[in-house]
mmCIF file of C-alpha atoms and ligand atoms in Angstrom:
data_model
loop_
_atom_site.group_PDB
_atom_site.id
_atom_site.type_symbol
_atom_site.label_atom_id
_atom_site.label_comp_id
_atom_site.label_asym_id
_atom_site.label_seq_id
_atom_site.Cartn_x
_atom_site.Cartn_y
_atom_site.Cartn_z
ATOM 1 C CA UNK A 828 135.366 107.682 92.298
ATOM 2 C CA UNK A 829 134.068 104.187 92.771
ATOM 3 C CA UNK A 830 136.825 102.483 94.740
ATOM 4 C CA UNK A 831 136.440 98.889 92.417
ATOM 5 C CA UNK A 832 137.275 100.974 89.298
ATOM 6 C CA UNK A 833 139.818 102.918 91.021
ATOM 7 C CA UNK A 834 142.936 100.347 91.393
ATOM 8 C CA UNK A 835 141.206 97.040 90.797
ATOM 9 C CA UNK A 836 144.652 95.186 89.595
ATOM 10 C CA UNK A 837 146.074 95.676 93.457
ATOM 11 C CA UNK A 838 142.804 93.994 95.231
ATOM 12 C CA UNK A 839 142.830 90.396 95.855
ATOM 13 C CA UNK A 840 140.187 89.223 93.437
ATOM 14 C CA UNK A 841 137.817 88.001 96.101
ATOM 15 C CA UNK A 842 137.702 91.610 97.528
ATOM 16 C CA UNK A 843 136.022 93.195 94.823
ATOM 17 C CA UNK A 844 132.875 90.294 95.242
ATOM 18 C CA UNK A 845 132.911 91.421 98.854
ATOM 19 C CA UNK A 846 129.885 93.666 100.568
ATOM 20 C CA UNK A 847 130.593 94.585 103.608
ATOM 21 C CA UNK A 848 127.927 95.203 106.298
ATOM 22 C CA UNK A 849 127.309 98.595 106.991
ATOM 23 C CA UNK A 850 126.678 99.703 110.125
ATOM 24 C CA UNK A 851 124.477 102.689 111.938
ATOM 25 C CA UNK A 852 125.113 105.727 111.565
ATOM 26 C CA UNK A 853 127.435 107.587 114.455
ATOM 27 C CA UNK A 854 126.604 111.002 113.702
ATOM 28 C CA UNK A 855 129.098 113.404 115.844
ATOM 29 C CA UNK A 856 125.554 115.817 116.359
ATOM 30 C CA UNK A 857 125.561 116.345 120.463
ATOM 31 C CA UNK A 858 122.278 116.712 121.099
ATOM 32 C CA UNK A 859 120.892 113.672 118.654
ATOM 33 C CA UNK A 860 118.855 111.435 120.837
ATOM 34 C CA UNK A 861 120.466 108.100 119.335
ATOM 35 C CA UNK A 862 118.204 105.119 118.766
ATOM 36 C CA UNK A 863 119.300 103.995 116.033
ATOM 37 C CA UNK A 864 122.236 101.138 116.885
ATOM 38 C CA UNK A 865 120.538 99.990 120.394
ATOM 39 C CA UNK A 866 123.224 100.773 122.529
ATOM 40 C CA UNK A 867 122.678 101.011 126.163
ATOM 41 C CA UNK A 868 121.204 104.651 127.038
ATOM 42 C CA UNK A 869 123.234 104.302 130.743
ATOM 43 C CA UNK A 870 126.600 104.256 130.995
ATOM 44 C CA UNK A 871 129.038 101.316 131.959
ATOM 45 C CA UNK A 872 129.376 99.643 135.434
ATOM 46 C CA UNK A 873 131.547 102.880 137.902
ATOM 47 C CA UNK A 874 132.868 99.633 138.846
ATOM 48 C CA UNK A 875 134.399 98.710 135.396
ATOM 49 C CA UNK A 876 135.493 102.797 134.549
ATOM 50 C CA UNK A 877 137.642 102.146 137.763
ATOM 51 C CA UNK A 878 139.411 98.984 136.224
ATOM 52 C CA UNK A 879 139.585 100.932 132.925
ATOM 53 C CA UNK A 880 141.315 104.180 134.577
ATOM 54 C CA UNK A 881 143.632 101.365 136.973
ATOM 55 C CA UNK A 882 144.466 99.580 133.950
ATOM 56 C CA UNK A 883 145.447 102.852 131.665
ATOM 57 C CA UNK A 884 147.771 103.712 134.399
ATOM 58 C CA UNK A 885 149.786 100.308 134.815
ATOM 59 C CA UNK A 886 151.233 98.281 132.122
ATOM 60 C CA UNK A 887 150.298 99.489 128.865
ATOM 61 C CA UNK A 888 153.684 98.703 127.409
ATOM 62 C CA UNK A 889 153.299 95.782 127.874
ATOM 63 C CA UNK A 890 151.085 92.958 125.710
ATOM 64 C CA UNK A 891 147.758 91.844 127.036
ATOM 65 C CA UNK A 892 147.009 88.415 128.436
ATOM 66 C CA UNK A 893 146.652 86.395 125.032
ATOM 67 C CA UNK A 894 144.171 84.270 126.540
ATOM 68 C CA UNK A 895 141.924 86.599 128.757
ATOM 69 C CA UNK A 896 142.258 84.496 131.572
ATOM 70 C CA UNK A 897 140.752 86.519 134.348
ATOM 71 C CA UNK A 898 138.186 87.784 131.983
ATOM 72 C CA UNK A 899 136.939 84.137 131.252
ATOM 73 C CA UNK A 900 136.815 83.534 134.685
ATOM 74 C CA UNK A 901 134.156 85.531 135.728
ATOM 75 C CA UNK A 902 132.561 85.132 132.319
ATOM 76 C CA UNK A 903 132.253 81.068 133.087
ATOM 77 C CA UNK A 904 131.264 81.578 137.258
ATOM 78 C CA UNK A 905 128.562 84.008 135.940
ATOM 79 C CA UNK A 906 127.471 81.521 133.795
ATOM 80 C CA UNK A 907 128.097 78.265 135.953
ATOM 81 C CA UNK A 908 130.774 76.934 133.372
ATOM 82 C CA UNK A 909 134.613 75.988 133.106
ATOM 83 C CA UNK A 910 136.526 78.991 131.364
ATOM 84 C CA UNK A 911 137.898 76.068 129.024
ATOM 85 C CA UNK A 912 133.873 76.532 128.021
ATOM 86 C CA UNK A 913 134.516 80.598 127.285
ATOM 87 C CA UNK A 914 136.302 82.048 124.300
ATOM 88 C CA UNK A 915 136.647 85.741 123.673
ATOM 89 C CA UNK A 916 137.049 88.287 121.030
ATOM 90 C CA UNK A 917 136.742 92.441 120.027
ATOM 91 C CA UNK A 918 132.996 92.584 120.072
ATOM 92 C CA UNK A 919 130.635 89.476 119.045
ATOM 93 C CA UNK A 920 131.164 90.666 115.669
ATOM 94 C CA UNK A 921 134.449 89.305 116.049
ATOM 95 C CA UNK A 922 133.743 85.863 117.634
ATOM 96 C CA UNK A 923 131.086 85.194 114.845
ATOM 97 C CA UNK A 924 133.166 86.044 111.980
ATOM 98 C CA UNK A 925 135.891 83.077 113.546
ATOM 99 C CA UNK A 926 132.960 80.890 114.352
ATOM 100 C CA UNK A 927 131.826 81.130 110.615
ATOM 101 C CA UNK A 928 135.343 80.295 110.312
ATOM 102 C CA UNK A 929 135.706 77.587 112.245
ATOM 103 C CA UNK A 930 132.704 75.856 111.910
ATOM 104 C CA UNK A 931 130.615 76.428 108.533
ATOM 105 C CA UNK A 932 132.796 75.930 105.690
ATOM 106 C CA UNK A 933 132.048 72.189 105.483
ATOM 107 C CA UNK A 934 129.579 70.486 102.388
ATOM 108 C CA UNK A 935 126.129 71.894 102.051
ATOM 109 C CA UNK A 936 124.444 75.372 102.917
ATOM 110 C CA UNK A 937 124.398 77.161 105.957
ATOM 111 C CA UNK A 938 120.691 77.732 107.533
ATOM 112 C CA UNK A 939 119.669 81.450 108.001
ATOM 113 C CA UNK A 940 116.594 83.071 108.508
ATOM 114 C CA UNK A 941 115.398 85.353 105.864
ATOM 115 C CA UNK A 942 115.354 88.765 108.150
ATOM 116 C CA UNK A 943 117.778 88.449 110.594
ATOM 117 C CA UNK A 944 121.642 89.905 111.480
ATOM 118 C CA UNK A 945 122.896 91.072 108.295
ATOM 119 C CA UNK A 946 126.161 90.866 109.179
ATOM 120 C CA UNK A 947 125.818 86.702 108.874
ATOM 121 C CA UNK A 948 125.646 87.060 105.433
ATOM 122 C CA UNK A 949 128.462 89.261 105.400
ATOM 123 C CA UNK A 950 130.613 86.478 107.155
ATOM 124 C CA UNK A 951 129.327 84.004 103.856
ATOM 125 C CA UNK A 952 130.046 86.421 101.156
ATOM 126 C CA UNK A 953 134.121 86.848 103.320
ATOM 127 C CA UNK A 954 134.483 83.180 103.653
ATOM 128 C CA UNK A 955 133.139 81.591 100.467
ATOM 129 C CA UNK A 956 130.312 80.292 102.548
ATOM 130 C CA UNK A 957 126.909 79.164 100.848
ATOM 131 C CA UNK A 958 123.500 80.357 102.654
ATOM 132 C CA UNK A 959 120.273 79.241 102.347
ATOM 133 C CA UNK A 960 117.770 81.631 103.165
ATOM 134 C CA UNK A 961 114.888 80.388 105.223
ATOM 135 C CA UNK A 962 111.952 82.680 105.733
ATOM 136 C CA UNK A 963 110.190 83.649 109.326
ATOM 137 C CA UNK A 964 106.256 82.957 108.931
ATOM 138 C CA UNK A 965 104.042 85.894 108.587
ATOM 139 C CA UNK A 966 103.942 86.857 111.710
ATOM 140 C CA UNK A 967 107.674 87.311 111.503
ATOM 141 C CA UNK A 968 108.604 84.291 113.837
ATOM 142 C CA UNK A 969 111.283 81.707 113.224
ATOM 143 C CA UNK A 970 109.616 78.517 112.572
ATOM 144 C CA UNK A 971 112.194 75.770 113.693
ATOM 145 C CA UNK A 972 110.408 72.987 111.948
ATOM 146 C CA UNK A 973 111.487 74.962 108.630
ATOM 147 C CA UNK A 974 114.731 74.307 109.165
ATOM 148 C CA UNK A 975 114.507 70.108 109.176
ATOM 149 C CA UNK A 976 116.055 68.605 106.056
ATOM 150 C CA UNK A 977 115.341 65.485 104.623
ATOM 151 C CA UNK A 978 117.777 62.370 106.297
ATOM 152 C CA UNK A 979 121.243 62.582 104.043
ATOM 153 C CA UNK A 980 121.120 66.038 102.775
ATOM 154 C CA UNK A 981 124.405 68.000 103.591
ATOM 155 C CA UNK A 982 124.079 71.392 106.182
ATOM 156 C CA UNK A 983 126.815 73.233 106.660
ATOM 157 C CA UNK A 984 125.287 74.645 110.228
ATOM 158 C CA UNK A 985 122.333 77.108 111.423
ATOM 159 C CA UNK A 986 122.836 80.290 112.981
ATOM 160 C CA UNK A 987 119.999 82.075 114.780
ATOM 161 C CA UNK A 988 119.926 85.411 116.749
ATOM 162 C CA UNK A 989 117.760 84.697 119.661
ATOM 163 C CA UNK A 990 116.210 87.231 120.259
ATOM 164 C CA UNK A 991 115.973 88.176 116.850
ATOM 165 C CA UNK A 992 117.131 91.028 115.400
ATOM 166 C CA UNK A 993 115.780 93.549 114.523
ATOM 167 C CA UNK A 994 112.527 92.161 114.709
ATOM 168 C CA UNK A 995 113.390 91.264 118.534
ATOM 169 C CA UNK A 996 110.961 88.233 118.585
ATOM 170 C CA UNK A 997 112.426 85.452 121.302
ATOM 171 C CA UNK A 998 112.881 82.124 120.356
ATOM 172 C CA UNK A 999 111.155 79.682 122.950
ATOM 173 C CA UNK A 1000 114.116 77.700 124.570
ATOM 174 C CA UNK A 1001 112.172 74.048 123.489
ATOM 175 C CA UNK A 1002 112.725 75.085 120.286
ATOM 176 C CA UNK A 1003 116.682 76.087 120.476
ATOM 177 C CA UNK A 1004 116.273 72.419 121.825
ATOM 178 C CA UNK A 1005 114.994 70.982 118.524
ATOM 179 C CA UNK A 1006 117.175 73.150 116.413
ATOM 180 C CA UNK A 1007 119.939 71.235 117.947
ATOM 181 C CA UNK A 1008 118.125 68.072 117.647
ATOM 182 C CA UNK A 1009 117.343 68.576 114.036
ATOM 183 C CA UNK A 1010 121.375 68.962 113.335
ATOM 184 C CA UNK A 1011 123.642 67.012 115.237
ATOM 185 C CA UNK A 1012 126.627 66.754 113.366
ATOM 186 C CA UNK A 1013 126.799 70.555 113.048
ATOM 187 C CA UNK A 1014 127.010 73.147 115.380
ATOM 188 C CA UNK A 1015 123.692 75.751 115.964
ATOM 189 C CA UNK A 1016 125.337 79.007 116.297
ATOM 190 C CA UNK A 1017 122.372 81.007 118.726
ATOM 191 C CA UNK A 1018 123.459 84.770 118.747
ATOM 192 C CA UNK A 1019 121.881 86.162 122.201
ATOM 193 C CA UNK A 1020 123.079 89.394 121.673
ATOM 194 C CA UNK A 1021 119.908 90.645 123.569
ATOM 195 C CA UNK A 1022 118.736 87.684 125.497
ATOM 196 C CA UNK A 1023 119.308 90.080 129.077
ATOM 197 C CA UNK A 1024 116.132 92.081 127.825
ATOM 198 C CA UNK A 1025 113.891 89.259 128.305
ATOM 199 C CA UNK A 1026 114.810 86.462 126.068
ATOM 200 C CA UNK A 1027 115.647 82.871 127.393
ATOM 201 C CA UNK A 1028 119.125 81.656 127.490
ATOM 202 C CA UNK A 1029 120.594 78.679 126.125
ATOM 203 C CA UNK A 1030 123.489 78.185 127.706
ATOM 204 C CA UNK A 1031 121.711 75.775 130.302
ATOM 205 C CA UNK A 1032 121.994 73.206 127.103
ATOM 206 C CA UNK A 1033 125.557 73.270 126.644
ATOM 207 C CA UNK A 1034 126.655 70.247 128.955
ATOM 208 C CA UNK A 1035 123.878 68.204 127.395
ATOM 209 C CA UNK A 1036 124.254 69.637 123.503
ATOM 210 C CA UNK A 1037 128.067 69.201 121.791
ATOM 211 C CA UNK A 1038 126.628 70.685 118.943
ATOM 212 C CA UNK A 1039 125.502 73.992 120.689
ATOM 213 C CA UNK A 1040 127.413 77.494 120.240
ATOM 214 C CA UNK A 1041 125.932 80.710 122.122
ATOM 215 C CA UNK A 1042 127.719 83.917 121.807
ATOM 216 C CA UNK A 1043 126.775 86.894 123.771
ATOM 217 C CA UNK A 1044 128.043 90.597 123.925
ATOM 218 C CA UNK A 1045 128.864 93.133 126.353
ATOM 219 C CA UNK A 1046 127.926 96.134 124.289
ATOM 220 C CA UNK A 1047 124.042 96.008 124.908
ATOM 221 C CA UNK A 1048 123.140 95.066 128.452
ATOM 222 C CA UNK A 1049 126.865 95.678 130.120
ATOM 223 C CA UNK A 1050 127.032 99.302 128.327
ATOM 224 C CA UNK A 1051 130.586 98.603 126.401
ATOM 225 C CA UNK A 1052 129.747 99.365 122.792
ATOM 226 C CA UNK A 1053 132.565 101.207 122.894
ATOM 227 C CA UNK A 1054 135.362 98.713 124.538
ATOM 228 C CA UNK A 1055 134.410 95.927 122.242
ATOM 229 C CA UNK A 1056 134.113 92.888 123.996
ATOM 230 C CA UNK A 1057 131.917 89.455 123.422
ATOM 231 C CA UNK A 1058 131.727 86.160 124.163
ATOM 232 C CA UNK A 1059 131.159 82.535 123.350
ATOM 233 C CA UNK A 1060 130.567 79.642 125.047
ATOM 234 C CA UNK A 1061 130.613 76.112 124.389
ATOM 235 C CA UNK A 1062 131.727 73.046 125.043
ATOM 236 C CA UNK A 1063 135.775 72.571 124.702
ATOM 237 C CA UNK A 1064 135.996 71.070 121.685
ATOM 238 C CA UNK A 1065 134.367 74.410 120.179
ATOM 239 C CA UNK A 1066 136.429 76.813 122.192
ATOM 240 C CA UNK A 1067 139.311 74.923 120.804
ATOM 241 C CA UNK A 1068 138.304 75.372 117.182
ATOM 242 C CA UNK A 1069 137.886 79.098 117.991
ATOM 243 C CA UNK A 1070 141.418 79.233 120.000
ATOM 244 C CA UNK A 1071 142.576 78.133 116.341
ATOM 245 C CA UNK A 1072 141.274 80.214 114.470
ATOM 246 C CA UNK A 1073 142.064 83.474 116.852
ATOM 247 C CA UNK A 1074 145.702 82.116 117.067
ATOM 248 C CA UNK A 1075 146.231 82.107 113.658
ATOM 249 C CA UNK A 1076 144.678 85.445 113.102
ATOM 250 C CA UNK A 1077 145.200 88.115 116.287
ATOM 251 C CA UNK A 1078 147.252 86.835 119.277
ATOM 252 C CA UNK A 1079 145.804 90.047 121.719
ATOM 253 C CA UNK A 1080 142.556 90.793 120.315
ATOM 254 C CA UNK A 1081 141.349 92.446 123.696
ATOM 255 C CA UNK A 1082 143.511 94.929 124.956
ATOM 256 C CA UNK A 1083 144.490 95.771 128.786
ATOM 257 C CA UNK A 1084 141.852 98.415 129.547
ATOM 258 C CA UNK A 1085 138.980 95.876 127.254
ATOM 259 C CA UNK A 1086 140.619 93.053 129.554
ATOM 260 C CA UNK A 1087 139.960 94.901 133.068
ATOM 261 C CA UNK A 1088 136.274 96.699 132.039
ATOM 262 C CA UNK A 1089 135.088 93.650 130.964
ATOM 263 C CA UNK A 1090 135.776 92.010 133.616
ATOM 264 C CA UNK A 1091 134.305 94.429 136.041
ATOM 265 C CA UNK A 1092 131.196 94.787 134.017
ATOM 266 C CA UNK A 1093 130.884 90.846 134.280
ATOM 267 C CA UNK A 1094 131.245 90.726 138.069
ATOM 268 C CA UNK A 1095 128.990 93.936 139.276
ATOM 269 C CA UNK A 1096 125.653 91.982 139.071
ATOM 270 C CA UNK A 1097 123.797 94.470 140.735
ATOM 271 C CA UNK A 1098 124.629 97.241 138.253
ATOM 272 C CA UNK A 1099 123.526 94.938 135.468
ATOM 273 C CA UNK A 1100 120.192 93.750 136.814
ATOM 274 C CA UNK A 1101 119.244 97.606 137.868
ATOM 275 C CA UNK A 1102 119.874 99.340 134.382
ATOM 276 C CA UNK A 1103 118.598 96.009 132.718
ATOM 277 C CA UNK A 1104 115.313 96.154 134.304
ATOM 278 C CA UNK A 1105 115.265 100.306 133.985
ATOM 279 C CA UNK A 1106 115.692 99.423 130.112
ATOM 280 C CA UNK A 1107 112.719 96.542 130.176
ATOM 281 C CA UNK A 1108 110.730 99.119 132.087
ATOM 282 C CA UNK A 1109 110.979 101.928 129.491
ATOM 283 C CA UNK A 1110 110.054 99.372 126.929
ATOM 284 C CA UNK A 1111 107.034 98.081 128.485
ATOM 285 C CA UNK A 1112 105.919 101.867 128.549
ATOM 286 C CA UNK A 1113 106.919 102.951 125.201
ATOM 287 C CA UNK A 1114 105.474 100.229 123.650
ATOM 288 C CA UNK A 1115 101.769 101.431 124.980
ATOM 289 C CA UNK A 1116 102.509 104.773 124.223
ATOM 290 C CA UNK A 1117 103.007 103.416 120.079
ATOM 291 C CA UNK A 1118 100.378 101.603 120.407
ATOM 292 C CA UNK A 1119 98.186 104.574 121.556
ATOM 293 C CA UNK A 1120 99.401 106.456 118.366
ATOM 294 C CA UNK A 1121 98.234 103.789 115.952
ATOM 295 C CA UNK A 1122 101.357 101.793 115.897
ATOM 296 C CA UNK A 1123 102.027 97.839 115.263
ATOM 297 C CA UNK A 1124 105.167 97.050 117.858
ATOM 298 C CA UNK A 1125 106.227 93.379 117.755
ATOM 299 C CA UNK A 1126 106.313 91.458 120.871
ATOM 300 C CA UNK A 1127 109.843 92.586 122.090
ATOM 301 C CA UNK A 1128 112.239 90.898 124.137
ATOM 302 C CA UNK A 1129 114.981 92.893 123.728
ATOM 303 C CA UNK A 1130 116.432 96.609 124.385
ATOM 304 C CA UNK A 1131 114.358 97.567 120.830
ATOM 305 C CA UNK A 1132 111.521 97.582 119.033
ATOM 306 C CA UNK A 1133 110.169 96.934 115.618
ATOM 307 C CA UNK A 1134 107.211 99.381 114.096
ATOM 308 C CA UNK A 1135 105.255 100.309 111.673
ATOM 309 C CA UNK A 1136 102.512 102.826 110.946
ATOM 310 C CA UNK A 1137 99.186 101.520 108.849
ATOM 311 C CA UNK A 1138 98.874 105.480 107.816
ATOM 312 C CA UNK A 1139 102.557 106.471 107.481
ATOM 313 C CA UNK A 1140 105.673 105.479 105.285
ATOM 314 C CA UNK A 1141 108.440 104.143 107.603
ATOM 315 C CA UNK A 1142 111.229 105.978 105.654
ATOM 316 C CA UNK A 1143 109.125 109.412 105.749
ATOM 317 C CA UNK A 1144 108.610 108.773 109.584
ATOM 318 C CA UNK A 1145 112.546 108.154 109.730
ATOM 319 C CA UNK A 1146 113.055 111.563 107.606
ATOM 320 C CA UNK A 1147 111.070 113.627 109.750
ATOM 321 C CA UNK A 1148 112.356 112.227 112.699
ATOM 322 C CA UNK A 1149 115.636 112.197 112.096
ATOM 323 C CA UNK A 1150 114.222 116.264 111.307
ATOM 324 C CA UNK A 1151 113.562 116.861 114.349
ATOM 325 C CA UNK A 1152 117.025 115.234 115.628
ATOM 326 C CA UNK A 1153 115.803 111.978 116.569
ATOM 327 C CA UNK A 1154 117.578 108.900 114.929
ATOM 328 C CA UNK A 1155 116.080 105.626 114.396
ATOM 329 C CA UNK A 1156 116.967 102.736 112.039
ATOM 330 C CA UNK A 1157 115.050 102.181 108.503
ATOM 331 C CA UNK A 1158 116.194 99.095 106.559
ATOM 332 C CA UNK A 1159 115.507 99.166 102.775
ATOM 333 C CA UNK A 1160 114.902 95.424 102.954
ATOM 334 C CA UNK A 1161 112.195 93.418 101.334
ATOM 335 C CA UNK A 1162 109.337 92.563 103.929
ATOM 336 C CA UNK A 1163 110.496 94.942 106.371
ATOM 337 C CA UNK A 1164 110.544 98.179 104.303
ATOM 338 C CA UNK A 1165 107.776 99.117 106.185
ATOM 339 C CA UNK A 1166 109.150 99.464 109.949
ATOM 340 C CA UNK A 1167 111.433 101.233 111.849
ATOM 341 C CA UNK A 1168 113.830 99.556 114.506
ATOM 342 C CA UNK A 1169 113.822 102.109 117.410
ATOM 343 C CA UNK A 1170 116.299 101.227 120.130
ATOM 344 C CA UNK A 1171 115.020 101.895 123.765
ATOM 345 C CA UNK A 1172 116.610 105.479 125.439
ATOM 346 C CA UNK A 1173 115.960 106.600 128.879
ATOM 347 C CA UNK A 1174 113.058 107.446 129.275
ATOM 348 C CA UNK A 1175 113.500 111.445 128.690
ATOM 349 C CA UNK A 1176 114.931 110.293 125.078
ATOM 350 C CA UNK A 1177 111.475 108.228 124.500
ATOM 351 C CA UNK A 1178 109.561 111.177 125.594
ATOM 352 C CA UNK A 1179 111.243 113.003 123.194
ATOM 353 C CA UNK A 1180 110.583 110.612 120.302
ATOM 354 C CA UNK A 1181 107.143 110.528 121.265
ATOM 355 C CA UNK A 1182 106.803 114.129 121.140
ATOM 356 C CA UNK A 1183 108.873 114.194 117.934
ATOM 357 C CA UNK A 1184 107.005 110.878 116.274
ATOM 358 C CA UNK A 1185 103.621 113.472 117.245
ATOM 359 C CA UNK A 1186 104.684 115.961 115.240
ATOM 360 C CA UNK A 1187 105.476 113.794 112.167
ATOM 361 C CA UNK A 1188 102.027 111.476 112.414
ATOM 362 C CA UNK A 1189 100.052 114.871 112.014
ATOM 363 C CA UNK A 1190 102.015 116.924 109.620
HETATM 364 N N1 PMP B 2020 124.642 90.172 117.055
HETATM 365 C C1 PMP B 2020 123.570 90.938 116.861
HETATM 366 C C2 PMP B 2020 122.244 90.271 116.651
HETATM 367 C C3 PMP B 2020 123.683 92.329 116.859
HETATM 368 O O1 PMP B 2020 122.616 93.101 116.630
HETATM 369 C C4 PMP B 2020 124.950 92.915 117.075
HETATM 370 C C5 PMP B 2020 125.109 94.420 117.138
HETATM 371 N N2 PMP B 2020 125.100 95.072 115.957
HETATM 372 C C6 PMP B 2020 126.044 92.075 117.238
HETATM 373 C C7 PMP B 2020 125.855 90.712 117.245
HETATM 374 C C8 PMP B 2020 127.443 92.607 117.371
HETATM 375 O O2 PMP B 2020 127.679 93.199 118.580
HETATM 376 P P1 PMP B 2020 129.140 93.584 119.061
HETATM 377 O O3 PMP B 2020 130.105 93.349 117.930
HETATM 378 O O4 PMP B 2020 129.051 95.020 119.441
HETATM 379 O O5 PMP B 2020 129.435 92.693 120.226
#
């Protein structure tokens, strides 16, 4: 039964307007080789199991930390901040959805690009908040200059992902610079989900930019899909706005064990840079091997990439693939019906999709 038809006259009216992002699929299929929501193919930090297993094993009656203290600690020393500079939340999704919040329901539309994170839109259609749509050129760039508005006309904000997803173009950091330049009065939300994969970091502008927002996660490059944890940082002011919003909503959004891994993960530097570079590594060499089987891969800089086939229908390579028990991601989207988003595995997982993307080419 359709669920709106079902009980209608209990919903709040604005949750029948709603559409709610939809995310990968998690198929519970054990030998799948996953590359379809670009998690990390290596597992966490053993340094941040150990805080997990320490923490599971002391306190858990009692609440969490409110504030994350420790946790924004080591976020703001990795990152050569105050922690007053560092807010926190379950997953990026999370910290978005109160920076929407906080920060984009003011007079005139928010600036998207056209392809991007379709969970921003999401965060519009939740909190009444107007988009306007602005397209990446052909080649699938973000052209910053396309998001200047004549002197007067109202912008509620812009949000970029930098690198972009899921094309996984970067963003040069000169023009993050003239993205905040272009809108001073309202904050430029960049999403660096990826930026560890070879993207360039903003958060070297945030003394000099008030205007400047940068949220990262630990569920791509720090291996914790599954503890939920991400980050923004900003100056004060922001992380204030945010405090509000996360004090009016969840008091203990990150739990004891999310608390301790996080922190872990954040502090063993040497784990990160090793399985970071291991992940850039298999990229560089799965992206010849596509290319050697008649592929078009878009410059990537981050742990996926973006493909299509001149000869072959994206959603028939996904079928077959997916066949042959390899998962990738297909969006039914306008301009990008044609490629597949293919996270990167370790490297017996892209030999496997190689072998597998073989068969399906020639058949
Ligand atoms: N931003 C982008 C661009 C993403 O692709 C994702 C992952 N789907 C997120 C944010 C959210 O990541 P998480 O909630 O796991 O931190």
């Amino acid at each position: 039964m359709n669920p709106v038809n079902a009980s209608p006259s209990f919903w709040s009216p604005v949750v029948a307007g709603l559409v709610p992002y939809v995310p990968g699929e998690q198929p519970a299929i054990s030998n799948l080789v996953k590359l379809n929501t670009n998690e990390n193919p290596y597992p966490p930090s053993p340094r941040a199991l150990s805080a997990i297993r320490a923490a599971a094993e002391q306190g858990l009656q009692l609440y969490p930390d409110p504030e994350s203290t420790t946790l924004r600690r080591a976020i703001a020393a990795r990152h050569g901040l105050d922690a007053t500079q560092v807010f926190v939340g379950n997953g990026s999704d999370e910290v978005l959805a109160h920076a929407f919040f906080a920060f984009f329901q003011q007079r005139g539309p928010l600036l998207v690009p056209d392809i991007t994170y379709s969970f921003y839109q999401v965060y519009c259609g939740l909190y009444g908040i107007t988009q306007e749509v602005v397209p990446l050129d052909a080649t699938l760039r973000v052209d910053v200059e396309t998001f200047a508005r004549p002197k007067g006309q109202d912008v509620a904000g812009v949000v970029v992902a930098n690198p972009n997803a899921p094309t996984g173009i970067g963003i040069p950091l000169v023009q993050i610079e003239r993205l905040l330049q272009l809108h001073p009065q309202r904050v430029v939300l960049v999403d660096e989900a990826y930026v560890d994969f070879g993207g360039e970091t903003a958060m070297g502008l945030i003394s000099q930019y008030p205007n400047l927002l940068v949220v990262h996660t630990l569920s791509k490059s720090r291996s914790l899909a599954g503890l939920r944890v991400g980050f923004a940082c900003g100056q004060a002011h922001l992380i204030d706005a945010l405090n509000r919003v996360k004090n009016s909503f969840n008091s203990y959004p990150l739990d004891r064990l999310a608390q301790a891994g996080a922190t872990a993960a954040i502090e063993d530097g040497g784990y990160f840079e090793s399985t970071r570079q291991t992940v850039i590594h298999t990229r560089e060499g799965l992206v010849l091997q596509l290319e050697d089987m008649g592929f078009e891969v878009l410059p990537s800089q981050a742990n996926f990439v973006f493909v299509r086939h001149a000869g072959h229908d994206a959603a028939g390579i996904a079928a077959g693939l997916r066949a042959q028990s390899v998962q990738v991601r297909h969006f039914r989207l306008p301009r990008i019906d044609q490629f597949l988003r293919i996270s990167i595995g370790t490297p017996s997982q892209c030999e496997a999709l190689v072998n597998a993307l073989r068969g399906v080419l020639a058949s």
